[in-house]
Tab-separated table of C-alpha atoms in Angstrom:
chain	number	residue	atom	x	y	z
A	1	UNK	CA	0.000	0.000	0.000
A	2	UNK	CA	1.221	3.226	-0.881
A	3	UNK	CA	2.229	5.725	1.969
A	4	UNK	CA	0.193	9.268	1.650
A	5	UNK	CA	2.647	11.963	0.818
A	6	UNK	CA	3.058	15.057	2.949
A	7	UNK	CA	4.929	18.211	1.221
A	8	UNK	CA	6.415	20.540	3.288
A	9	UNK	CA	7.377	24.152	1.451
A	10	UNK	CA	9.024	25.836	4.212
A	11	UNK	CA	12.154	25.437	6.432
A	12	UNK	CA	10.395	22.975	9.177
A	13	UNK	CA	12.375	20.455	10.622
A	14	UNK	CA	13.495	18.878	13.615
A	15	UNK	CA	13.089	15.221	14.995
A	16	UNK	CA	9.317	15.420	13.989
A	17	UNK	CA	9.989	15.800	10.836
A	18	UNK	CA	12.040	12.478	10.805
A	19	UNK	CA	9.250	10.989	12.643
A	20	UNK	CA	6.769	11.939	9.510
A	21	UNK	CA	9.791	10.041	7.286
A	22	UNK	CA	8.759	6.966	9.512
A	23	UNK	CA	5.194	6.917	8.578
A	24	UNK	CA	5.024	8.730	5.311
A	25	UNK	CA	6.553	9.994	1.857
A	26	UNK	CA	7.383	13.418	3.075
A	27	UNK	CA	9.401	15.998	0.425
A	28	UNK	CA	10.617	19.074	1.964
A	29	UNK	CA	11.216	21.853	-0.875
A	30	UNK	CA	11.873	24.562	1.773
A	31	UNK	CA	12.195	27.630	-0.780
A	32	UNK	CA	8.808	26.171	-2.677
A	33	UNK	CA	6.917	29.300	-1.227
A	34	UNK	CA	8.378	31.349	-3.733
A	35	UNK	CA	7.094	29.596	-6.809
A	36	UNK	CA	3.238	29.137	-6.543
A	37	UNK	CA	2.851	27.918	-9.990
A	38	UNK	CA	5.087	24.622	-9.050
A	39	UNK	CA	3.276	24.766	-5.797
A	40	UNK	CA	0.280	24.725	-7.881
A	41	UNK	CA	1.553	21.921	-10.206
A	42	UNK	CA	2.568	19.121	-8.125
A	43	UNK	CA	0.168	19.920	-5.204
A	44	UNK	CA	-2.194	17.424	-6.873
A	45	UNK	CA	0.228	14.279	-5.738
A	46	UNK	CA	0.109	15.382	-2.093
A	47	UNK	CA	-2.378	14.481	0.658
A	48	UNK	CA	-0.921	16.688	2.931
A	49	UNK	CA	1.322	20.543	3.445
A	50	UNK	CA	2.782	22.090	6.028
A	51	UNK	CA	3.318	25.505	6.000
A	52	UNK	CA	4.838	28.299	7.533
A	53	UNK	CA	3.287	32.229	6.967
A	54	UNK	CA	5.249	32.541	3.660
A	55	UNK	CA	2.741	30.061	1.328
A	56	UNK	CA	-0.006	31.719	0.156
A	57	UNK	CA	-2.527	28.672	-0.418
A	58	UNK	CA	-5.219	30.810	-2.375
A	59	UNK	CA	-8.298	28.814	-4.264
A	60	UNK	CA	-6.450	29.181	-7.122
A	61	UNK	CA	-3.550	26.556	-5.368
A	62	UNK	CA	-6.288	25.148	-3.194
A	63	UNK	CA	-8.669	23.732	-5.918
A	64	UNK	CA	-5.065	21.509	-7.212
A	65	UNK	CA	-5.395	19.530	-4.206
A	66	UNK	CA	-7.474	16.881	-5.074
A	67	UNK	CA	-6.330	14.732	-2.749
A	68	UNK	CA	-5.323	16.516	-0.056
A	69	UNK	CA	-6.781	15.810	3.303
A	70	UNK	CA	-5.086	18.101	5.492
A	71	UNK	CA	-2.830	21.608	5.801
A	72	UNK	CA	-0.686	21.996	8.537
A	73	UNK	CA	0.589	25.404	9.778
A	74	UNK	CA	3.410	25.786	11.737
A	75	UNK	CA	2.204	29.222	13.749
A	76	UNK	CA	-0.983	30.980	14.347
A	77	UNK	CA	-2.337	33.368	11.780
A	78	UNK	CA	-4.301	32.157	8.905
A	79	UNK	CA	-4.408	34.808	6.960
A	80	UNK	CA	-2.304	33.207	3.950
A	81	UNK	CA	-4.313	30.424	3.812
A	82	UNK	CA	-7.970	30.427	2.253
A	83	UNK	CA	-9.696	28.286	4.985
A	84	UNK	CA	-13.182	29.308	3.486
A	85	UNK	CA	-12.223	27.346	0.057
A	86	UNK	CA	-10.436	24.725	2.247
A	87	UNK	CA	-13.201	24.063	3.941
A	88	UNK	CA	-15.572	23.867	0.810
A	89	UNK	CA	-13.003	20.761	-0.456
A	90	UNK	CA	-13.443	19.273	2.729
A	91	UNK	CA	-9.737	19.882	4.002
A	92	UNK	CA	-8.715	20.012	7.263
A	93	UNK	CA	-6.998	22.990	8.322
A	94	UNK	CA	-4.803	22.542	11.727
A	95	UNK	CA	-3.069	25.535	12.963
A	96	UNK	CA	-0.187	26.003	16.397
A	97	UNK	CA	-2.402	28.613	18.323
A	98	UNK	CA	-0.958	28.798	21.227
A	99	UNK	CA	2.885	27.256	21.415
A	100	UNK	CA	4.928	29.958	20.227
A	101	UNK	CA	2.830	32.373	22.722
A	102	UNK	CA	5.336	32.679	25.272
A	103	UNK	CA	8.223	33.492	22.936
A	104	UNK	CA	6.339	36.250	21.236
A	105	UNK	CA	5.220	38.082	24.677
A	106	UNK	CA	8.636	37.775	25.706
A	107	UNK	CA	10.335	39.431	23.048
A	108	UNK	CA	7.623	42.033	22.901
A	109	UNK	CA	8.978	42.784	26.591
A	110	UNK	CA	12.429	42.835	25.078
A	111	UNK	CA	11.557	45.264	22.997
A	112	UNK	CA	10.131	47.205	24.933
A	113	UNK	CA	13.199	47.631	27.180
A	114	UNK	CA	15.344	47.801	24.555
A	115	UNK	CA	13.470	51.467	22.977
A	116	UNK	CA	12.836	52.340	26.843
A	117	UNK	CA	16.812	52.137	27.565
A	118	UNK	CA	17.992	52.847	24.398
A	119	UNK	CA	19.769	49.825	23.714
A	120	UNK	CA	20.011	50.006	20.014
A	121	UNK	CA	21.661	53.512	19.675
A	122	UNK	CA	23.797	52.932	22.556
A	123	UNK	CA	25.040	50.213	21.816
A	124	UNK	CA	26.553	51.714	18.228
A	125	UNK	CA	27.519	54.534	20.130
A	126	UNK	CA	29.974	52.078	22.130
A	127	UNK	CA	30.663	50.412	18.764
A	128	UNK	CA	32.273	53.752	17.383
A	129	UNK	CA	34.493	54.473	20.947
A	130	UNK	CA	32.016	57.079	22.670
A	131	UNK	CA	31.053	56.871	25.881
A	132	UNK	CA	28.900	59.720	25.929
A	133	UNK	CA	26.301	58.634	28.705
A	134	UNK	CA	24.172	61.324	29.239
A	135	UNK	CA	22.866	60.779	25.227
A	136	UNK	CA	20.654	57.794	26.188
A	137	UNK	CA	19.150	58.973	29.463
A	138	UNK	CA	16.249	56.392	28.881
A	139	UNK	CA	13.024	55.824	31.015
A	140	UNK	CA	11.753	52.826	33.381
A	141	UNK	CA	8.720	50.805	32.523
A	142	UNK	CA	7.953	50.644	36.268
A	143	UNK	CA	4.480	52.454	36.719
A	144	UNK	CA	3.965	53.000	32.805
A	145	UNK	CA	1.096	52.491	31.438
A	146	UNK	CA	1.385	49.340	28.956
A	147	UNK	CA	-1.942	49.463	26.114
A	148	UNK	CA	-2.689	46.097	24.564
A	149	UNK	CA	-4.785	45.809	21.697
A	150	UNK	CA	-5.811	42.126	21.881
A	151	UNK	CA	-6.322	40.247	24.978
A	152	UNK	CA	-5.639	36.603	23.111
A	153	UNK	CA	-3.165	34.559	24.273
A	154	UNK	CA	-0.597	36.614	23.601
A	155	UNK	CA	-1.611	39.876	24.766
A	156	UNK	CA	-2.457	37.820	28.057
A	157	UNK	CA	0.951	36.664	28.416
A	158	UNK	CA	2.468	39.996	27.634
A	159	UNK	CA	0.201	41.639	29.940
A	160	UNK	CA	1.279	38.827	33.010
A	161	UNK	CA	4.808	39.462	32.203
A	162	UNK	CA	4.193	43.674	32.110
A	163	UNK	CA	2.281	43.039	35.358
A	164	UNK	CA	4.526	41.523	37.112
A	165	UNK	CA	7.391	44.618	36.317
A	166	UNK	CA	5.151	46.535	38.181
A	167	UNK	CA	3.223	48.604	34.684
A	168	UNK	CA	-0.258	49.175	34.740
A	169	UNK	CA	-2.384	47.490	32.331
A	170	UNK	CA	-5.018	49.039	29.322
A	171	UNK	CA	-6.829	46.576	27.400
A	172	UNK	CA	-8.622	46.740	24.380
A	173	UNK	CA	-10.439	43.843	22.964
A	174	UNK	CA	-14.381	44.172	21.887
A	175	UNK	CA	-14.186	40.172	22.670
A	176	UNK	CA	-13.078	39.926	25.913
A	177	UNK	CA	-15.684	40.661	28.783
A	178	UNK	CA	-14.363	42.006	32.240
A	179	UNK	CA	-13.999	39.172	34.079
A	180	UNK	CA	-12.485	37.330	31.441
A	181	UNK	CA	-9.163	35.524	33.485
A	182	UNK	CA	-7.078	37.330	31.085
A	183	UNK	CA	-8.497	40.666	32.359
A	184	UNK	CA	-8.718	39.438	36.350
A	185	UNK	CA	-5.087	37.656	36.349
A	186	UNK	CA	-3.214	40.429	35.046
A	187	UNK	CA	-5.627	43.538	36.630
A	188	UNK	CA	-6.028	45.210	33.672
A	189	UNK	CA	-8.281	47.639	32.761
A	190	UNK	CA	-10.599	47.590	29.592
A	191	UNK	CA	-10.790	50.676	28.312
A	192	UNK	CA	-11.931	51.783	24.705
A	193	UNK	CA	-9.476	52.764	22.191
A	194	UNK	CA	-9.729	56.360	22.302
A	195	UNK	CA	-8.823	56.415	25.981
A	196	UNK	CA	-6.017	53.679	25.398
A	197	UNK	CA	-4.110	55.883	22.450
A	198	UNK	CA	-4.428	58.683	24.812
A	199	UNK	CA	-2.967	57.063	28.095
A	200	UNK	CA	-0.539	54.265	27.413
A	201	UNK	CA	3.063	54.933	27.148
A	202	UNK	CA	3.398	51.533	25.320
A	203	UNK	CA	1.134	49.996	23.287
A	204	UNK	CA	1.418	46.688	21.616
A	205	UNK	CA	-0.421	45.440	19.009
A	206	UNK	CA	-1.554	41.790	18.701
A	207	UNK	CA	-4.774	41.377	16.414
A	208	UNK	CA	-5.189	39.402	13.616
A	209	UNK	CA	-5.119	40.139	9.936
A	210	UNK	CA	-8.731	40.548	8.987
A	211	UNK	CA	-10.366	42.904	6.285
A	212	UNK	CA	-11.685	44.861	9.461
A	213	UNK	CA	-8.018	45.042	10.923
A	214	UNK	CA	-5.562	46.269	7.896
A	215	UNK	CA	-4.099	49.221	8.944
A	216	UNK	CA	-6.049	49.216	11.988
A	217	UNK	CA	-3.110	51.881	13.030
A	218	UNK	CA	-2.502	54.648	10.433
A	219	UNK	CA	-1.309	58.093	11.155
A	220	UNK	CA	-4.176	59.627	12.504
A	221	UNK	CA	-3.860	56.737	14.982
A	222	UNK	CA	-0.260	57.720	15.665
A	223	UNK	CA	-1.479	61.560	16.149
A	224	UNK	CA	-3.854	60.254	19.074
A	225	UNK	CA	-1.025	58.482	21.064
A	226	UNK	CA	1.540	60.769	23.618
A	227	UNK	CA	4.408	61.737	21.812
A	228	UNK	CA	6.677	59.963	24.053
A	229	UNK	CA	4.747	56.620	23.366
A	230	UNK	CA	6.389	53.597	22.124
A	231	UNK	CA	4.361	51.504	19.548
A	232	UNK	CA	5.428	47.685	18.855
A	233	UNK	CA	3.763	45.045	16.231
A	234	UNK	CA	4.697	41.472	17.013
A	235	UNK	CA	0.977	40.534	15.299
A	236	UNK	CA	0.734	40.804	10.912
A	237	UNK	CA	2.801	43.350	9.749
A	238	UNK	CA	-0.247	44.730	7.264
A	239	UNK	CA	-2.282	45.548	10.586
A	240	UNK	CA	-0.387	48.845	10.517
A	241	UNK	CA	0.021	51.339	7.827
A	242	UNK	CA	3.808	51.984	7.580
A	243	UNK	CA	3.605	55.249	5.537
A	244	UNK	CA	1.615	56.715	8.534
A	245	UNK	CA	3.719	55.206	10.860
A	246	UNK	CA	6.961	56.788	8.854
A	247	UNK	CA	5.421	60.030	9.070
A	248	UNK	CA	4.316	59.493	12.326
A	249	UNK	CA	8.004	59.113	13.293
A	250	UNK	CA	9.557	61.520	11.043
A	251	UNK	CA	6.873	64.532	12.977
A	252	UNK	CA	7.658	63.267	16.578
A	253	UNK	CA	4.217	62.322	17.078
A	254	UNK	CA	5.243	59.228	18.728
A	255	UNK	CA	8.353	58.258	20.650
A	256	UNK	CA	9.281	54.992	18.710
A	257	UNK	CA	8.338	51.407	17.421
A	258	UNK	CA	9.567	48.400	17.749
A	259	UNK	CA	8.420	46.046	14.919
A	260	UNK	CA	9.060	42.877	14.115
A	261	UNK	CA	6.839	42.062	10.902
A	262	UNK	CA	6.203	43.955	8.207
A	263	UNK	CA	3.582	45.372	5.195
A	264	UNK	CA	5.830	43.617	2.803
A	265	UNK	CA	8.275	40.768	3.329
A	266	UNK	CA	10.847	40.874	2.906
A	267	UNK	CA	10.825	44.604	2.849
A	268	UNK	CA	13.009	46.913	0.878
A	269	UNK	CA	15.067	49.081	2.621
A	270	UNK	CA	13.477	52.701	3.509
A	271	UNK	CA	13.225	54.989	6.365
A	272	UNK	CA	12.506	53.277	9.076
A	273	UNK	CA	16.035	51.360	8.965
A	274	UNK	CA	18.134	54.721	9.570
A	275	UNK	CA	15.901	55.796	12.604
A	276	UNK	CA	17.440	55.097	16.247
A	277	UNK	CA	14.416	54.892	17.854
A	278	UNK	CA	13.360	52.174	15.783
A	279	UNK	CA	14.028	48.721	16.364
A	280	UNK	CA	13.518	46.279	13.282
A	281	UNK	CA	13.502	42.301	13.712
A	282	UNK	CA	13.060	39.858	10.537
A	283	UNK	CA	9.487	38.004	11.993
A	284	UNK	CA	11.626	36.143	14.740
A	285	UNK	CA	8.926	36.802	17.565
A	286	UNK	CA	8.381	32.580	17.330
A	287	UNK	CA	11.649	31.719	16.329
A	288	UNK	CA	13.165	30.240	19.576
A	289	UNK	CA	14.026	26.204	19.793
A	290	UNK	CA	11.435	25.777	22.570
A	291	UNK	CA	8.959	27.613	20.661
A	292	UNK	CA	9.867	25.703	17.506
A	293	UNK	CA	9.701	22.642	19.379
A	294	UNK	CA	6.290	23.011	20.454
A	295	UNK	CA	4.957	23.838	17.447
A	296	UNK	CA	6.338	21.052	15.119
A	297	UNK	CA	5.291	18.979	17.550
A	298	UNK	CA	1.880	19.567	16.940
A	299	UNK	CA	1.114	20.668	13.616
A	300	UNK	CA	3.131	16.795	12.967
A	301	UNK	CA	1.110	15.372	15.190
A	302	UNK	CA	-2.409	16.518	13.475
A	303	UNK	CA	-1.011	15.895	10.526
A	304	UNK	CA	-0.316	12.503	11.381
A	305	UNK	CA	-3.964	12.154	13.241
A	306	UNK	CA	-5.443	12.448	9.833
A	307	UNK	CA	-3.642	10.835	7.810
A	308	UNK	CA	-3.797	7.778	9.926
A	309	UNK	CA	-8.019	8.494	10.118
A	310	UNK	CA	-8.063	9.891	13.732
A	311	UNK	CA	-9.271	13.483	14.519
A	312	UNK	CA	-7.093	16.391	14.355
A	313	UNK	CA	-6.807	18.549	17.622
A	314	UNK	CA	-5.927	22.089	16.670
A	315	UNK	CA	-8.074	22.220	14.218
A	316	UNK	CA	-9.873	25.500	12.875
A	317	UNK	CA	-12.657	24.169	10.804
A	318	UNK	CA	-13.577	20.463	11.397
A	319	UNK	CA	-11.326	17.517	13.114
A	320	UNK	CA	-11.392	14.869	10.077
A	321	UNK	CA	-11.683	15.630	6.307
A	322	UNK	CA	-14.653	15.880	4.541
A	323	UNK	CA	-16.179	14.981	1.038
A	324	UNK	CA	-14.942	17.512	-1.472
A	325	UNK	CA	-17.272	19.959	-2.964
A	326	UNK	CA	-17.589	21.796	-5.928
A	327	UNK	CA	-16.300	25.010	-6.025
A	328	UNK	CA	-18.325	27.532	-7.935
């Protein structure tokens, strides 16, 4: 009997990946993501993928995969993949919701001591022999007000860790209610988003990519914040409108940003790379071995659930495939 075939167009691996080798034909084409059209072509030969954020699987891709049973993301957003014409073939689509969490809410905290203290300029100060210390006279985040826009499990995590430096906590999230644990456990306060751009002296974004949420912040956004505010995107970089957030900068409306995705990626070189009160990071927020661990652990292991007939348990749409459909 012929072993189903899982094709993997990302750099994933890691024991679990040679655990896959056991039990199936698995190809790994880790630079695939760049050419859809071969994506497109042998996708019909595979009844699995795992991807990372850089495959698109549009319907265009999507309706090649006449066998496949399963796709397997190695993160949390969705917003490359078309789950609505996944579902209509009756594909499973498993996702890593919550293991990289703690890795992206604690470099969100490193970032924002590193704009606080002035890390980045500092240190190239050192780099070039000065030692001029009273040119990065930075602030603590002791008693700051911290705003986080989305209480998932990220913001949560951020918020515990915030907490716990002693930094009060503003929450927006039209989802959460106020006695959701996330709100109780870290004592934060839900506040709308007027009151949150007015008050925080960080503010960290972690929504989703939706229609509703692309360039959720834009300059008039930036304008409403205090000019010594710090603004940091660990979520999608398209969330935020970067020309705003250039200008933004470039009029002293805000303090800084830390950002570690971006509108385009990779993205070309511009403005925002000669500012020092702008830190830049290439999407590394869930790029720690633990993290990494954790989530080829279990996108392998749904992967493996279905192929094998059992249930999938991250699952976003249903836990076993489903009869294709026609797609209009």
């Amino acid at each position: 009997m012929t072993k189903p075939a899982i094709l993997i167009t990302e750099n994933i691996n890691g024991r679990w990946i040679k655990e896959l080798k056991t039990r199936f034909t698995v190809r790994i084409e880790q630079n695939l993501w760049k050419s859809p059209d071969k994506l497109k072509n042998i996708l019909p030969d595979y009844s699995a993928v795992i991807v990372r954020n850089q495959t698109h699987l549009s319907k265009k891709i999507l309706v090649k995969g006449t066998k496949l049973q399963i796709i397997g993301r190695a993160g949390a957003g969705l917003d490359n993949i078309d789950v609505d014409v996944a579902s209509q073939k009756g594909i499973v689509v498993s996702n890593t919701p919550d293991q990289n969490s703690i890795s992206v809410a604690e470099l969100t905290l490193g970032m924002m001591l590193s704009l606080a203290r002035k890390l980045k300029p500092a240190h190239d100060h050192v780099l070039e022999d000065g030692w001029q210390r009273q040119r990065f006279m930075g602030t603590e985040l002791y008693d700051k007000n911290l705003g986080v826009i989305g209480l998932g499990r990220i913001g949560f995590l951020t918020s515990l860790r915030a907490n716990a430096l002693g930094m009060n906590i503003l929450a927006h999230d039209i989802y959460v209610s106020p006695d959701a644990a996330s709100v109780t456990e870290t004592h934060a306060e839900l506040v709308g988003l007027e009151e949150l751009l007015n008050q925080a002296d960080f503010i960290s974004c972690h929504l989703p990519l939706t229609p509703e949420t692309k360039h959720f912040f834009n300059y008039e956004q930036f304008c409403r914040m205090k000019s010594t505010a710090f603004f940091l995107n660990l979520s999608r970089g398209k969330v935020v409108d970067e020309e705003g957030l250039i200008r933004a900068l470039q009029e002293g409306e805000i303090g800084g940003a830390g950002l570690d995705v971006r509108e385009k990626e990779p993205p070309e070189k511009g403005p925002l790379s000669r500012m020092d009160n702008v830190i830049l990071t290439p999407h590394i927020a869930a790029f720690t071995q633990e993290a990494q661990e954790r989530v080829t652990s279990a996108v392998c292991k749904d992967v493996t659930s279905v192929l094998e007939g059992d249930a999938a348990k991250n699952f976003v749409n249903f836990p076993k495939p489903k009869s294709s459909q026609a797609l209009i």
